[in-house]
CSV table of C-alpha atoms and ligand atoms in Angstrom, one decimal:
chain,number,residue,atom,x,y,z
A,1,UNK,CA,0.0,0.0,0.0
A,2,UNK,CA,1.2,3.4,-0.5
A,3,UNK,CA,1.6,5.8,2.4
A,4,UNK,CA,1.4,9.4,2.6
A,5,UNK,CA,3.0,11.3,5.7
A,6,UNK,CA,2.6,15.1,6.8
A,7,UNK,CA,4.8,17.1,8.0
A,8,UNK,CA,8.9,17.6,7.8
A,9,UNK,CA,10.3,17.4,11.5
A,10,UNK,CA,12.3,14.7,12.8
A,11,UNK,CA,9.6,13.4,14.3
A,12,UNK,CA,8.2,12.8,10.6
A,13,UNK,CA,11.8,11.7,9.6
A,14,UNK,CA,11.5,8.5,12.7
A,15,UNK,CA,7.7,7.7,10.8
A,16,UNK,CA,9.3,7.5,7.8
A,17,UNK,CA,12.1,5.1,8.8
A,18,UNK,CA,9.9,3.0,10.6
A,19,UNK,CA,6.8,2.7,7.8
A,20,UNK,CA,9.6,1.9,5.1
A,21,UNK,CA,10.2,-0.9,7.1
A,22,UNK,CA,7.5,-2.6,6.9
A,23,UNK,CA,6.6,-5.2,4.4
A,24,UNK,CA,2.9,-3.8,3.2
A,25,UNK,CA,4.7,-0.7,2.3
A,26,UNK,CA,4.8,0.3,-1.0
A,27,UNK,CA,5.5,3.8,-2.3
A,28,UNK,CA,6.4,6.1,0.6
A,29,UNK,CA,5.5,10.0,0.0
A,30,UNK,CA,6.2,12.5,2.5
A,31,UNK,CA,5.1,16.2,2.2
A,32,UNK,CA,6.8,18.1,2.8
A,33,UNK,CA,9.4,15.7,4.4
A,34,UNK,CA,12.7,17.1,4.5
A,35,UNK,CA,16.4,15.4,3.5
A,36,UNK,CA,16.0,12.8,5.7
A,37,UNK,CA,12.9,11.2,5.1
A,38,UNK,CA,14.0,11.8,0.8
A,39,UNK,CA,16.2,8.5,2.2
A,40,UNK,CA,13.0,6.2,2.8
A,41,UNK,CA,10.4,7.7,0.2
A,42,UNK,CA,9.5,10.7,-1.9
A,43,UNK,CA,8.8,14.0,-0.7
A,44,UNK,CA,6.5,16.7,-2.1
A,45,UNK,CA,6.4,19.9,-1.6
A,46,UNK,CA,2.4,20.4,-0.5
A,47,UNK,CA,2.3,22.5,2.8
A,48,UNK,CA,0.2,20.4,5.4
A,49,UNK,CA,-2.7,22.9,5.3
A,50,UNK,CA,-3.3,22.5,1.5
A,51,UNK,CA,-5.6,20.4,2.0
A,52,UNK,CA,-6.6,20.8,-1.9
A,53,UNK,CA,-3.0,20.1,-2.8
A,54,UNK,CA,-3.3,17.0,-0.3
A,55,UNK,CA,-6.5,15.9,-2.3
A,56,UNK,CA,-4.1,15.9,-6.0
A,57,UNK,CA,-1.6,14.4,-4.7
A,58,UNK,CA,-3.5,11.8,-3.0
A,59,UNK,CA,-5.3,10.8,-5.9
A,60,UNK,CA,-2.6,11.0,-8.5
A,61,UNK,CA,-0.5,8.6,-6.6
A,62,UNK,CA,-3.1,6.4,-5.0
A,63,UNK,CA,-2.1,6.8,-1.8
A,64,UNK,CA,-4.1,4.4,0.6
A,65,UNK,CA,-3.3,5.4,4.1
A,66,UNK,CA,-2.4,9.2,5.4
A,67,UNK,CA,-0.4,9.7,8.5
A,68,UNK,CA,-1.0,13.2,10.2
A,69,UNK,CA,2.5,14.2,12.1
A,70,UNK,CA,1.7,17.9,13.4
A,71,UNK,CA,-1.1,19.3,15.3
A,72,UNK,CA,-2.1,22.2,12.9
A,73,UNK,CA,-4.1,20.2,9.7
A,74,UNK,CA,-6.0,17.9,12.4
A,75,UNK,CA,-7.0,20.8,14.2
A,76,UNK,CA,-8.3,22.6,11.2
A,77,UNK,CA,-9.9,19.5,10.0
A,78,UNK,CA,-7.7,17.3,7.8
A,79,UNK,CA,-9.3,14.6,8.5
A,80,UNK,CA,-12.9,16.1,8.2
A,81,UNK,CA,-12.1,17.4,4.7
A,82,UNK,CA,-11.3,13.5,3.7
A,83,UNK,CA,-14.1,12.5,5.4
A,84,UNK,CA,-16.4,15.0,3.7
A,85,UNK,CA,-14.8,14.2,0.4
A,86,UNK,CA,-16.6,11.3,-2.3
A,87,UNK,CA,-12.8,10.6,-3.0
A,88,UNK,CA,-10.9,10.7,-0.5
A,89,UNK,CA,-13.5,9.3,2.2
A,90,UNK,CA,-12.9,5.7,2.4
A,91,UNK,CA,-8.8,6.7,2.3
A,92,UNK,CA,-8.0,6.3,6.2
A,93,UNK,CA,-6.1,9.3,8.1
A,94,UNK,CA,-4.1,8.2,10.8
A,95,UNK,CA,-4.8,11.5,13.3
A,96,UNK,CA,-8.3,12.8,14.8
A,97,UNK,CA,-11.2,14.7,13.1
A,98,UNK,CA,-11.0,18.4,14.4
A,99,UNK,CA,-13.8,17.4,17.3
A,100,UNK,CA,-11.5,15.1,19.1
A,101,UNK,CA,-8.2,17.6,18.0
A,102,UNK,CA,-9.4,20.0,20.5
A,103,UNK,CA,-7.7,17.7,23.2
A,104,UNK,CA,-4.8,19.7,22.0
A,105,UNK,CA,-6.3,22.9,20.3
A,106,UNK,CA,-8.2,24.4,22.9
A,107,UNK,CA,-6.8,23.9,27.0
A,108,UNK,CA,-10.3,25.3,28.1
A,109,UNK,CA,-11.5,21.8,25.9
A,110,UNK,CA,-9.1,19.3,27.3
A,111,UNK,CA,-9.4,20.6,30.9
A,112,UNK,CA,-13.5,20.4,30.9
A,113,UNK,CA,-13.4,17.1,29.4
A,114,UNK,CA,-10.5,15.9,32.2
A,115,UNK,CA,-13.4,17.2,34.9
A,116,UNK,CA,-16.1,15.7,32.9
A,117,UNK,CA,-14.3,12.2,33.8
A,118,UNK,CA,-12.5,13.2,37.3
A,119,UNK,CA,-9.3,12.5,35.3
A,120,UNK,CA,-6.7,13.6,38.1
A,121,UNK,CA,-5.3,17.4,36.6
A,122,UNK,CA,-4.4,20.5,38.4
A,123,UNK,CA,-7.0,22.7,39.5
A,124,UNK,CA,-7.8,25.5,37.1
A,125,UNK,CA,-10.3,28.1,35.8
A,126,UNK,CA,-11.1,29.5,32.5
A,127,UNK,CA,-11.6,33.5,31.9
A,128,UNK,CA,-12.2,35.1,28.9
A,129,UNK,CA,-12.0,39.0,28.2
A,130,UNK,CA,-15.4,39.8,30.0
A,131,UNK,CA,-14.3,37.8,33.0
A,132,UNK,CA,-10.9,39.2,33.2
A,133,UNK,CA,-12.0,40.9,36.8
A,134,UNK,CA,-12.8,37.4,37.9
A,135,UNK,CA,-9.7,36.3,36.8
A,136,UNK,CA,-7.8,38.8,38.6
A,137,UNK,CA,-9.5,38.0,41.9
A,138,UNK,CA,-9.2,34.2,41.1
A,139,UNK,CA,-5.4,34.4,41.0
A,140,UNK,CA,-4.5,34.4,44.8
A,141,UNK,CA,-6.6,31.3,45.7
A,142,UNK,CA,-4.3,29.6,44.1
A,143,UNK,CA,-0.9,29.8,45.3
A,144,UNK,CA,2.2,30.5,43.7
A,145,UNK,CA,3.5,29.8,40.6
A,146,UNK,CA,0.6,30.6,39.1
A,147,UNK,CA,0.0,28.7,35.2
A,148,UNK,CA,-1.3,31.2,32.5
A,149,UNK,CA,-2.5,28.7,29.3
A,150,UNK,CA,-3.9,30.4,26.0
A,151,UNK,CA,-6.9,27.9,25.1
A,152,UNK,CA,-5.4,27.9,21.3
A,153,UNK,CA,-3.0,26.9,19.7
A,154,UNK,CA,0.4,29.5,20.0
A,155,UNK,CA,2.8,27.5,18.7
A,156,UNK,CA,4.3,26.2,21.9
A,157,UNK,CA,4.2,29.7,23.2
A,158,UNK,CA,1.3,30.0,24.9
A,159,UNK,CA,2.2,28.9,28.7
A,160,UNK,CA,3.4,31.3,31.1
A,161,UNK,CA,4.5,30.2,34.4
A,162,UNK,CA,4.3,33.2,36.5
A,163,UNK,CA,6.6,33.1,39.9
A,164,UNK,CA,4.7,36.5,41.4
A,165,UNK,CA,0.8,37.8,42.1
A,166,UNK,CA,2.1,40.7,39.7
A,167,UNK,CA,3.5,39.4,36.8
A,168,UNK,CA,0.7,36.8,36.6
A,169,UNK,CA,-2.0,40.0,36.8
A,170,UNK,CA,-0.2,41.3,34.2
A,171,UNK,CA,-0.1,38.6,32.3
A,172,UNK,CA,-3.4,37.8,32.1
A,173,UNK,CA,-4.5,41.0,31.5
A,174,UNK,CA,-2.3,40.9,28.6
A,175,UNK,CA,-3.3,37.9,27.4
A,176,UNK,CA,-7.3,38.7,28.0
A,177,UNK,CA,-7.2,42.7,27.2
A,178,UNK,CA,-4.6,42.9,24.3
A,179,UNK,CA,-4.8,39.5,22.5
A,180,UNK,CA,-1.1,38.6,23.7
A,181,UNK,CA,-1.6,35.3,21.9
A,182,UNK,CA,-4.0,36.8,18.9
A,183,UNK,CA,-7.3,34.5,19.2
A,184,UNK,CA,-5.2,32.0,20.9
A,185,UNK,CA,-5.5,33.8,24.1
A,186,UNK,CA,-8.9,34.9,23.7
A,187,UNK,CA,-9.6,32.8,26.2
A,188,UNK,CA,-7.1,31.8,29.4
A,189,UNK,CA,-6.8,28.8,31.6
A,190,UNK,CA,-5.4,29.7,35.1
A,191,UNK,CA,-4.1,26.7,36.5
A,192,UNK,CA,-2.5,25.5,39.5
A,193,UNK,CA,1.4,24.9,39.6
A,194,UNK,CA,1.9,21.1,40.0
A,195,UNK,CA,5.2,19.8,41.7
A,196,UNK,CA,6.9,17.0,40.2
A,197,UNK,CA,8.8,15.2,37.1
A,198,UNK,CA,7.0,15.7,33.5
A,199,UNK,CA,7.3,12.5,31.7
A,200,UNK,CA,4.9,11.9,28.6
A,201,UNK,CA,3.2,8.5,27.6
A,202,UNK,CA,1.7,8.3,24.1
A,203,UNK,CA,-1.2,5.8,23.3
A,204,UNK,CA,-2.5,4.8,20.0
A,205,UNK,CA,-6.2,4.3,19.2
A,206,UNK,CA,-8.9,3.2,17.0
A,207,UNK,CA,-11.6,4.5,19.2
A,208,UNK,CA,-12.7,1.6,20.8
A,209,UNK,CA,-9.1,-0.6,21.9
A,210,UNK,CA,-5.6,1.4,22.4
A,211,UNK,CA,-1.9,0.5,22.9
A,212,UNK,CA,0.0,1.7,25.1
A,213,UNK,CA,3.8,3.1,23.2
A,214,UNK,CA,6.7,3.2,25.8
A,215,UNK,CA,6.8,6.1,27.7
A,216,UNK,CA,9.3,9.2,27.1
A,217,UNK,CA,10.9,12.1,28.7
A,218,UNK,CA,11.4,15.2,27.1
A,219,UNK,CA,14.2,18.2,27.7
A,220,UNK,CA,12.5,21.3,26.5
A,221,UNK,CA,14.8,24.4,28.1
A,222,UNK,CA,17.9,25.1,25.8
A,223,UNK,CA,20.6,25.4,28.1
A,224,UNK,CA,22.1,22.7,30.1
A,225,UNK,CA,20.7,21.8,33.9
A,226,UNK,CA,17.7,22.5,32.5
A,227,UNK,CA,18.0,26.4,32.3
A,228,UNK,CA,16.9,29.5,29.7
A,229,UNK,CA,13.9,29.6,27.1
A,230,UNK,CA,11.6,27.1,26.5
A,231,UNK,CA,12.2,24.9,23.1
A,232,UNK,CA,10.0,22.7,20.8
A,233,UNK,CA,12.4,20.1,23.0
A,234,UNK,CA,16.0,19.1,23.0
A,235,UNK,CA,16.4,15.4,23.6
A,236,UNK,CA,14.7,12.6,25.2
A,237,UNK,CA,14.9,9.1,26.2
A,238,UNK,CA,12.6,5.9,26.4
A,239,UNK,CA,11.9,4.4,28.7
A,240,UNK,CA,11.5,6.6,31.6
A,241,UNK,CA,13.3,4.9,34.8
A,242,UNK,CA,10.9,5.8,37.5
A,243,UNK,CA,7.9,5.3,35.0
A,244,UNK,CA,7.7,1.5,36.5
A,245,UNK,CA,4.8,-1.2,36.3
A,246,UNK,CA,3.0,0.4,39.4
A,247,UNK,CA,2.8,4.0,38.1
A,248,UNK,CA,2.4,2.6,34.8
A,249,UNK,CA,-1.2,1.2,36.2
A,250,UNK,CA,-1.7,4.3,37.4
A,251,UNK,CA,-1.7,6.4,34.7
A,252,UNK,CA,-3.7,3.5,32.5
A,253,UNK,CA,-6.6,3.1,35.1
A,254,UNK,CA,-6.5,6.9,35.9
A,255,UNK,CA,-6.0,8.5,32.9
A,256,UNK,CA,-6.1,6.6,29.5
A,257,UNK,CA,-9.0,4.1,30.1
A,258,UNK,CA,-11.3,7.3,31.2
A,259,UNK,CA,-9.9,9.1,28.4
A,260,UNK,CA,-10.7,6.2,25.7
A,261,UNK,CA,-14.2,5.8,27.4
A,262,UNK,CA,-15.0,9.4,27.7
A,263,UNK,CA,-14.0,10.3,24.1
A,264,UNK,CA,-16.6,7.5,23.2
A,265,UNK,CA,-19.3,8.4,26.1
A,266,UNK,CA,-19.6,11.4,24.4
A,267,UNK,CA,-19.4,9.9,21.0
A,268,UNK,CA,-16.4,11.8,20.3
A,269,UNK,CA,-14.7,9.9,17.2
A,270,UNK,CA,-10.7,9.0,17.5
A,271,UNK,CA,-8.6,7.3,15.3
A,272,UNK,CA,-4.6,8.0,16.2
A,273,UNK,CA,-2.1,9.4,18.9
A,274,UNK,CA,-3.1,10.5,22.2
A,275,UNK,CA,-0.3,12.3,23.8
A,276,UNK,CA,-0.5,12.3,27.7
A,277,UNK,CA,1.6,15.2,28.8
A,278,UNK,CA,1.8,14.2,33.1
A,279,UNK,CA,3.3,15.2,36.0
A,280,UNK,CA,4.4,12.5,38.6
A,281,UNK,CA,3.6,14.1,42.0
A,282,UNK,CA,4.9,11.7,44.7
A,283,UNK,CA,4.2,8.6,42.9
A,284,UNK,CA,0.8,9.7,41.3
A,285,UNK,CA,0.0,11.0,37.6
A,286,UNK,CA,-1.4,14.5,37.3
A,287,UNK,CA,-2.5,15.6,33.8
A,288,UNK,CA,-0.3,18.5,32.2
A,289,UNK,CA,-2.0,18.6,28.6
A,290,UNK,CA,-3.2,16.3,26.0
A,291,UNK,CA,-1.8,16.4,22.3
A,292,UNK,CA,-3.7,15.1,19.3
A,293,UNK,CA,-0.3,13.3,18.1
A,294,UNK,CA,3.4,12.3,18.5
A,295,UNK,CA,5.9,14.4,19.9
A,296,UNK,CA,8.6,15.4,18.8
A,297,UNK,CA,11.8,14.4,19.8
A,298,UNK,CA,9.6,11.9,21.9
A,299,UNK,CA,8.4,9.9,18.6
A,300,UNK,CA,12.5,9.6,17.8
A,301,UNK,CA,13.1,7.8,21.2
A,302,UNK,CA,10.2,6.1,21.3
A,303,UNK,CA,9.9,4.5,17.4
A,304,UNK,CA,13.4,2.4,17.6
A,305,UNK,CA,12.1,0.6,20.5
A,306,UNK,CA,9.1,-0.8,18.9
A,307,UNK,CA,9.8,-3.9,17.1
A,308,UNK,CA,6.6,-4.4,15.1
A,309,UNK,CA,5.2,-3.7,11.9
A,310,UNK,CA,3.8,-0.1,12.4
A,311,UNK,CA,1.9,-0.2,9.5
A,312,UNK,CA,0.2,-3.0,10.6
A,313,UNK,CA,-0.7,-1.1,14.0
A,314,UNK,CA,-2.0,1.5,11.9
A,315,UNK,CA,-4.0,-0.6,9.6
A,316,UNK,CA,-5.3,-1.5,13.2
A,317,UNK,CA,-6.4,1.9,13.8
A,318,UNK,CA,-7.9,2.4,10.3
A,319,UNK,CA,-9.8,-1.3,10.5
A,320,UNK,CA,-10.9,-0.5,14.2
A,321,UNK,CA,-9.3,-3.9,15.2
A,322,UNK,CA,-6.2,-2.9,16.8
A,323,UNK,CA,-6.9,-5.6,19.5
A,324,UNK,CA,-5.9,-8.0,17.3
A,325,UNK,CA,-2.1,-6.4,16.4
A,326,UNK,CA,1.0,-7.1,18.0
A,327,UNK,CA,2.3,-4.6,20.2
A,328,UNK,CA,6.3,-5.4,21.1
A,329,UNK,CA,8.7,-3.0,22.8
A,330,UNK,CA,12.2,-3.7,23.3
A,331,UNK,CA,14.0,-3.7,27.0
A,332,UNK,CA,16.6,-1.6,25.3
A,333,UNK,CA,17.0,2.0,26.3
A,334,UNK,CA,16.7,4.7,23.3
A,335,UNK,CA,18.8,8.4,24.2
A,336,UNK,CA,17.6,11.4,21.6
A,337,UNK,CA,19.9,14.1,21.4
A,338,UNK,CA,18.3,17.4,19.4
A,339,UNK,CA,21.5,19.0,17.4
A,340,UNK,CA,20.2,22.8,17.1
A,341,UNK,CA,21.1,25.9,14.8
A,342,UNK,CA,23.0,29.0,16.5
A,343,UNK,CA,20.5,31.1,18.0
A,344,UNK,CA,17.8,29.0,18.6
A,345,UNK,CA,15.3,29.0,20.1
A,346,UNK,CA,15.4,32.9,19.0
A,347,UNK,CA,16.1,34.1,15.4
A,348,UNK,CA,18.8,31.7,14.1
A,349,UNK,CA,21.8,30.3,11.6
A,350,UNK,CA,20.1,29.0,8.7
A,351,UNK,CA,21.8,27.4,5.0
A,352,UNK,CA,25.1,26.2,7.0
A,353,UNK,CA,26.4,22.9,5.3
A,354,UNK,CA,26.6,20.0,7.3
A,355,UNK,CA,29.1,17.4,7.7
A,356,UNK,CA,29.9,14.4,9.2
A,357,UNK,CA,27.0,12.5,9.1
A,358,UNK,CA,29.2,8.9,7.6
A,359,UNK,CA,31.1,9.2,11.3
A,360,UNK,CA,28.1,8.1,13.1
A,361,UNK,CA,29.0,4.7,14.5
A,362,UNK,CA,26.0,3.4,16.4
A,363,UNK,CA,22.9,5.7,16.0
A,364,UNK,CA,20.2,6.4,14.0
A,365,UNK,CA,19.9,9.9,12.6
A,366,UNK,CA,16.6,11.7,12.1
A,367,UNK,CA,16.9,14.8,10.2
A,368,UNK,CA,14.3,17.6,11.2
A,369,UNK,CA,15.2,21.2,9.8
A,370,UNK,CA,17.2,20.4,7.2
A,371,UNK,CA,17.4,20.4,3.2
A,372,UNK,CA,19.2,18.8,-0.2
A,373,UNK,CA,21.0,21.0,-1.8
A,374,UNK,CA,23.3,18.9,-4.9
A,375,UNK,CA,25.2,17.2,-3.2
A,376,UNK,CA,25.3,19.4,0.6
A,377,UNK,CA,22.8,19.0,3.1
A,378,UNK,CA,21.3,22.1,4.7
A,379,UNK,CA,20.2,23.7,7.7
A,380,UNK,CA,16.7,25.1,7.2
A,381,UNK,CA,15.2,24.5,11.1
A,382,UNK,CA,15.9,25.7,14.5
A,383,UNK,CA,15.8,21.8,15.3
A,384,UNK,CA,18.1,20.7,12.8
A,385,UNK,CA,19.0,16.8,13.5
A,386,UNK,CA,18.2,14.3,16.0
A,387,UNK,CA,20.7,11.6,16.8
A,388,UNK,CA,19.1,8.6,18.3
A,389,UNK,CA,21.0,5.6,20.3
A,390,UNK,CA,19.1,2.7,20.9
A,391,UNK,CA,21.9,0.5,23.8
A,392,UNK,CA,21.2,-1.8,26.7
A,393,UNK,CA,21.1,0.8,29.5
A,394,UNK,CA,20.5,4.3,29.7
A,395,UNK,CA,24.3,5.4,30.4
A,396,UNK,CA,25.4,3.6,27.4
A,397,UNK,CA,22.5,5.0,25.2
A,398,UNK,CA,23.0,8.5,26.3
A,399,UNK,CA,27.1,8.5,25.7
A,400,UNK,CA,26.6,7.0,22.5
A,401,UNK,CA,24.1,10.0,21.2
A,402,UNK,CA,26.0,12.3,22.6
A,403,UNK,CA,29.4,11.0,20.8
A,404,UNK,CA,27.5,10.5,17.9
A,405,UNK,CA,26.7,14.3,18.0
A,406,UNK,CA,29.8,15.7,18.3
A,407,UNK,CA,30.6,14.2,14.8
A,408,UNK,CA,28.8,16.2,13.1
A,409,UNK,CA,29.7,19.8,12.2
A,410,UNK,CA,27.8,23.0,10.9
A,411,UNK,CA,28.5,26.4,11.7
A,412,UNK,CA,26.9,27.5,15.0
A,413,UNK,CA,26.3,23.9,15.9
A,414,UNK,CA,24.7,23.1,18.9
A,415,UNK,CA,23.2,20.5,21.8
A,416,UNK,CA,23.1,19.9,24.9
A,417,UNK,CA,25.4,17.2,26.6
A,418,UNK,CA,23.4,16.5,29.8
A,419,UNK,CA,19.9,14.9,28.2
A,420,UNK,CA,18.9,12.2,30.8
A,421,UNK,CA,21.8,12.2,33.2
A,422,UNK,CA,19.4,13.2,35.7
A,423,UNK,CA,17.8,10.2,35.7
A,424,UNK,CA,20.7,7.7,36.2
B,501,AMP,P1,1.8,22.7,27.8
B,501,AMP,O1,1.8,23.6,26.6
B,501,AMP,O2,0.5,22.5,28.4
B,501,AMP,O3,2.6,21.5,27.5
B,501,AMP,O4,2.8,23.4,28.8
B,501,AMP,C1,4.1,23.7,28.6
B,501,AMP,C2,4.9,23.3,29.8
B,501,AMP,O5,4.6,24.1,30.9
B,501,AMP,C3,4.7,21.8,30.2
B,501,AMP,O6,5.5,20.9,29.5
B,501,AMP,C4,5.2,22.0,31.7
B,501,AMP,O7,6.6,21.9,31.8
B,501,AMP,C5,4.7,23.3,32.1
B,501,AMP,N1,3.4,23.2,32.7
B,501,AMP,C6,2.2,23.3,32.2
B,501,AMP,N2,1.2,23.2,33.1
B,501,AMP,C7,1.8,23.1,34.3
B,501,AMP,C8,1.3,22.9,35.6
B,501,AMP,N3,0.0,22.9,35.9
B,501,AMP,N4,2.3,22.8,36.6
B,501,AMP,C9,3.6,22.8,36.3
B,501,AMP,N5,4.1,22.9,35.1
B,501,AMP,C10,3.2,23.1,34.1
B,502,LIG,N1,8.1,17.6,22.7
B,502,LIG,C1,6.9,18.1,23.0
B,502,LIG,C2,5.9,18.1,22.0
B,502,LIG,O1,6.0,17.5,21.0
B,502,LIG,O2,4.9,18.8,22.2
């Protein structure tokens, strides 16, 4: 069958290695893809909003399955267009109709349908403009720091953790008042601060039966030790050590069998990824967010360490008998190490050649913002390449990325060197 992917991060680049694997894969495109995932198929260059474009190139090379990487087409309805369309509607899309994408598109959504089915999250209320004055006199029943959410989507952008009364008035009124976030921050959650260590667990679903994928850890500040701004993440490793068989249960009986039941309670259709975005707060889950997909570098960590057929599991999803597919994750321990351009996350290097990519000696490389150009390969992204080891334990994994790193070379190259020491 012939496979069509959206989307051009790394995270897309780890899809496309892993579907080109797979016997029942026939012609892989990728759109826009990027010069990594031009190794295991074809890319086209169709945006992953053109839907129309989508449509033609669907049809023109009978593509039979699509898989959705980023958040953006299913919340604007990628999947309802197909759906919608004589042509394209028996065509399966791996990745929710806009309905069940508001899990990720809209906080005030996700957190009202956590309280809907007492799925354990931090206390929070939602304000809008009108409600501002509420908002204000809301904000010191809740003790310090206070989180600020935009309901939309703000491109990773919209969460402010605010350590004073002050800057968290101001913030909201910002946010509420002047449109901080444009319509994203039309409305605002206000949310407790939970304590703990974020770790993310992704499940697959055809609506009715899920899988639970192995569990990740993310490193989202630029600098090492955790410090400075906020990135779209710089590393991150699978599995997580202290996510063990107990807390595991937890989070299943707690959070993803509500989740799977609720979604269909309230006959909310879902067919692909649920992120689980959690806090572990002295041994028990809280909720942090829900995302309608993979993450990314998450999907690079967790992707070598499945050892089936992943088309299969998503012909599961598309057939609605995932039950029936093998699920089987390797013991081994998978270290992601995000290689970044100079500058990032802020205005940065872009067009810089890049080198030494045949001295990698024991890990898989997922490109993300880079491009062909002749013979070169190009920086084009603030995330440039991820460099995945898949080892026996974690220390091993981790030194090998890291290694593996440092052999390649672009001008204003960067990453950090500390991803997942904290957790040996
Ligand atoms: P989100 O966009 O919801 O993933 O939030 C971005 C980041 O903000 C999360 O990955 C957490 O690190 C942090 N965060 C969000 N909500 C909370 C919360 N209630 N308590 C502590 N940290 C949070
Ligand atoms: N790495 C976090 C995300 O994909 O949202």
């Amino acid at each position: 069958m012939n496979i069509l992917i959206l989307g051009s991060g790394g995270r897309e680049s780890a899809f496309a290695w892993k579907l080109s694997q797979s016997k029942k894969c026939g012609q892989l495109f990728i759109a826009p893809g990027n010069a990594g995932t031009g190794q295991y198929g074809t890319n086209v260059n169709i945006t992953v909003t053109d839907f129309e474009g989508i449509k033609q190139l669907v049809l023109d090379k009978g593509i039979n399955l699509v898989l959705v990487g980023p958040e953006e087409p299913l919340v604007k309805g990628v999947h309802d267009f197909f759906l919608a369309d004589e042509q394209l509607k028996s065509i399966p899309v791996i990745g929710p109709q806009a309905e069940g994408a508001q899990l990720e598109g809209s906080k005030d959504f996700s957190k009202q349908f956590m309280e809907r089915h007492n799925i354990p999250a931090a206390t929070s209320k939602t304000f809008t403009r009108e409600t501002l004055q509420e908002g204000i006199e809301y904000l010191p029943t809740i003790g310090l720091p206070i989180v600020l959410k935009a309901d939309g989507l703000a491109a990773g952008k919209g969460v402010l953790i605010c350590t004073t009364l002050q800057e968290a008035q101001a913030e909201l009124t910002e946010m509420l008042a002047n449109a901080k976030f444009g319509a994203a921050s039309a409305k605002v959650v206000v949310e407790q601060f939970l304590q703990g260590i974020e770790l993310s667990v992704f499940v697959l679903t055809d609506g009715n039966n899920y899988k639970i994928l192995p569990s990740a850890k993310d490193y989202k500040r630029i600098g090492e030790g955790d410090t400075g701004l906020n990135t779209g993440g710089m590393g991150s490793v699978s599995p997580v050590p202290f996510a063990d068989e107990v807390f595991l249960k937890k989070i299943e009986d707690r959070i993803i069998i509500p989740t799977i039941e609720g979604l269909k309670s309230e006959n909310i259709p879902y067919k692909g990824f649920i992120f689980i975005g959690l806090m572990n707060c002295d041994g028990d889950p809280y909720m942090i967010e829900y995302n309608c997909r993979m993450g990314d570098p998450e999907t690079e960590s967790v992707l070598p360490r499945i050892e089936s057929d992943f088309v299969e599991l998503l012909l599961g999803v598309a057939e609605g008998n995932l039950n029936e597919k093998e699920l089987i994750i390797s013991n081994k321990v998978a270290a992601t190490v995000m290689m970044v351009a100079g500058g990032y996350p802020g205005t940065y290097l872009k067009d810089r050649v890049m080198t030494g990519m045949e001295n990698i000696r024991d890990s898989y490389v997922f490109h993300a913002g880079t491009y062909a150009d002749g013979d070169e390969i190009k920086t084009s992204g603030g995330r440039v390449i991820a460099i995945t080891s898949l080892q026996d334990d974690m220390f091993t994994a981790l030194q090998q990325a890291t290694a593996d790193a440092s052999r390649i070379y672009y001008d204003g190259m960067y990453f950090r060197k500390d991803i997942g020491f904290d957790l040996l």
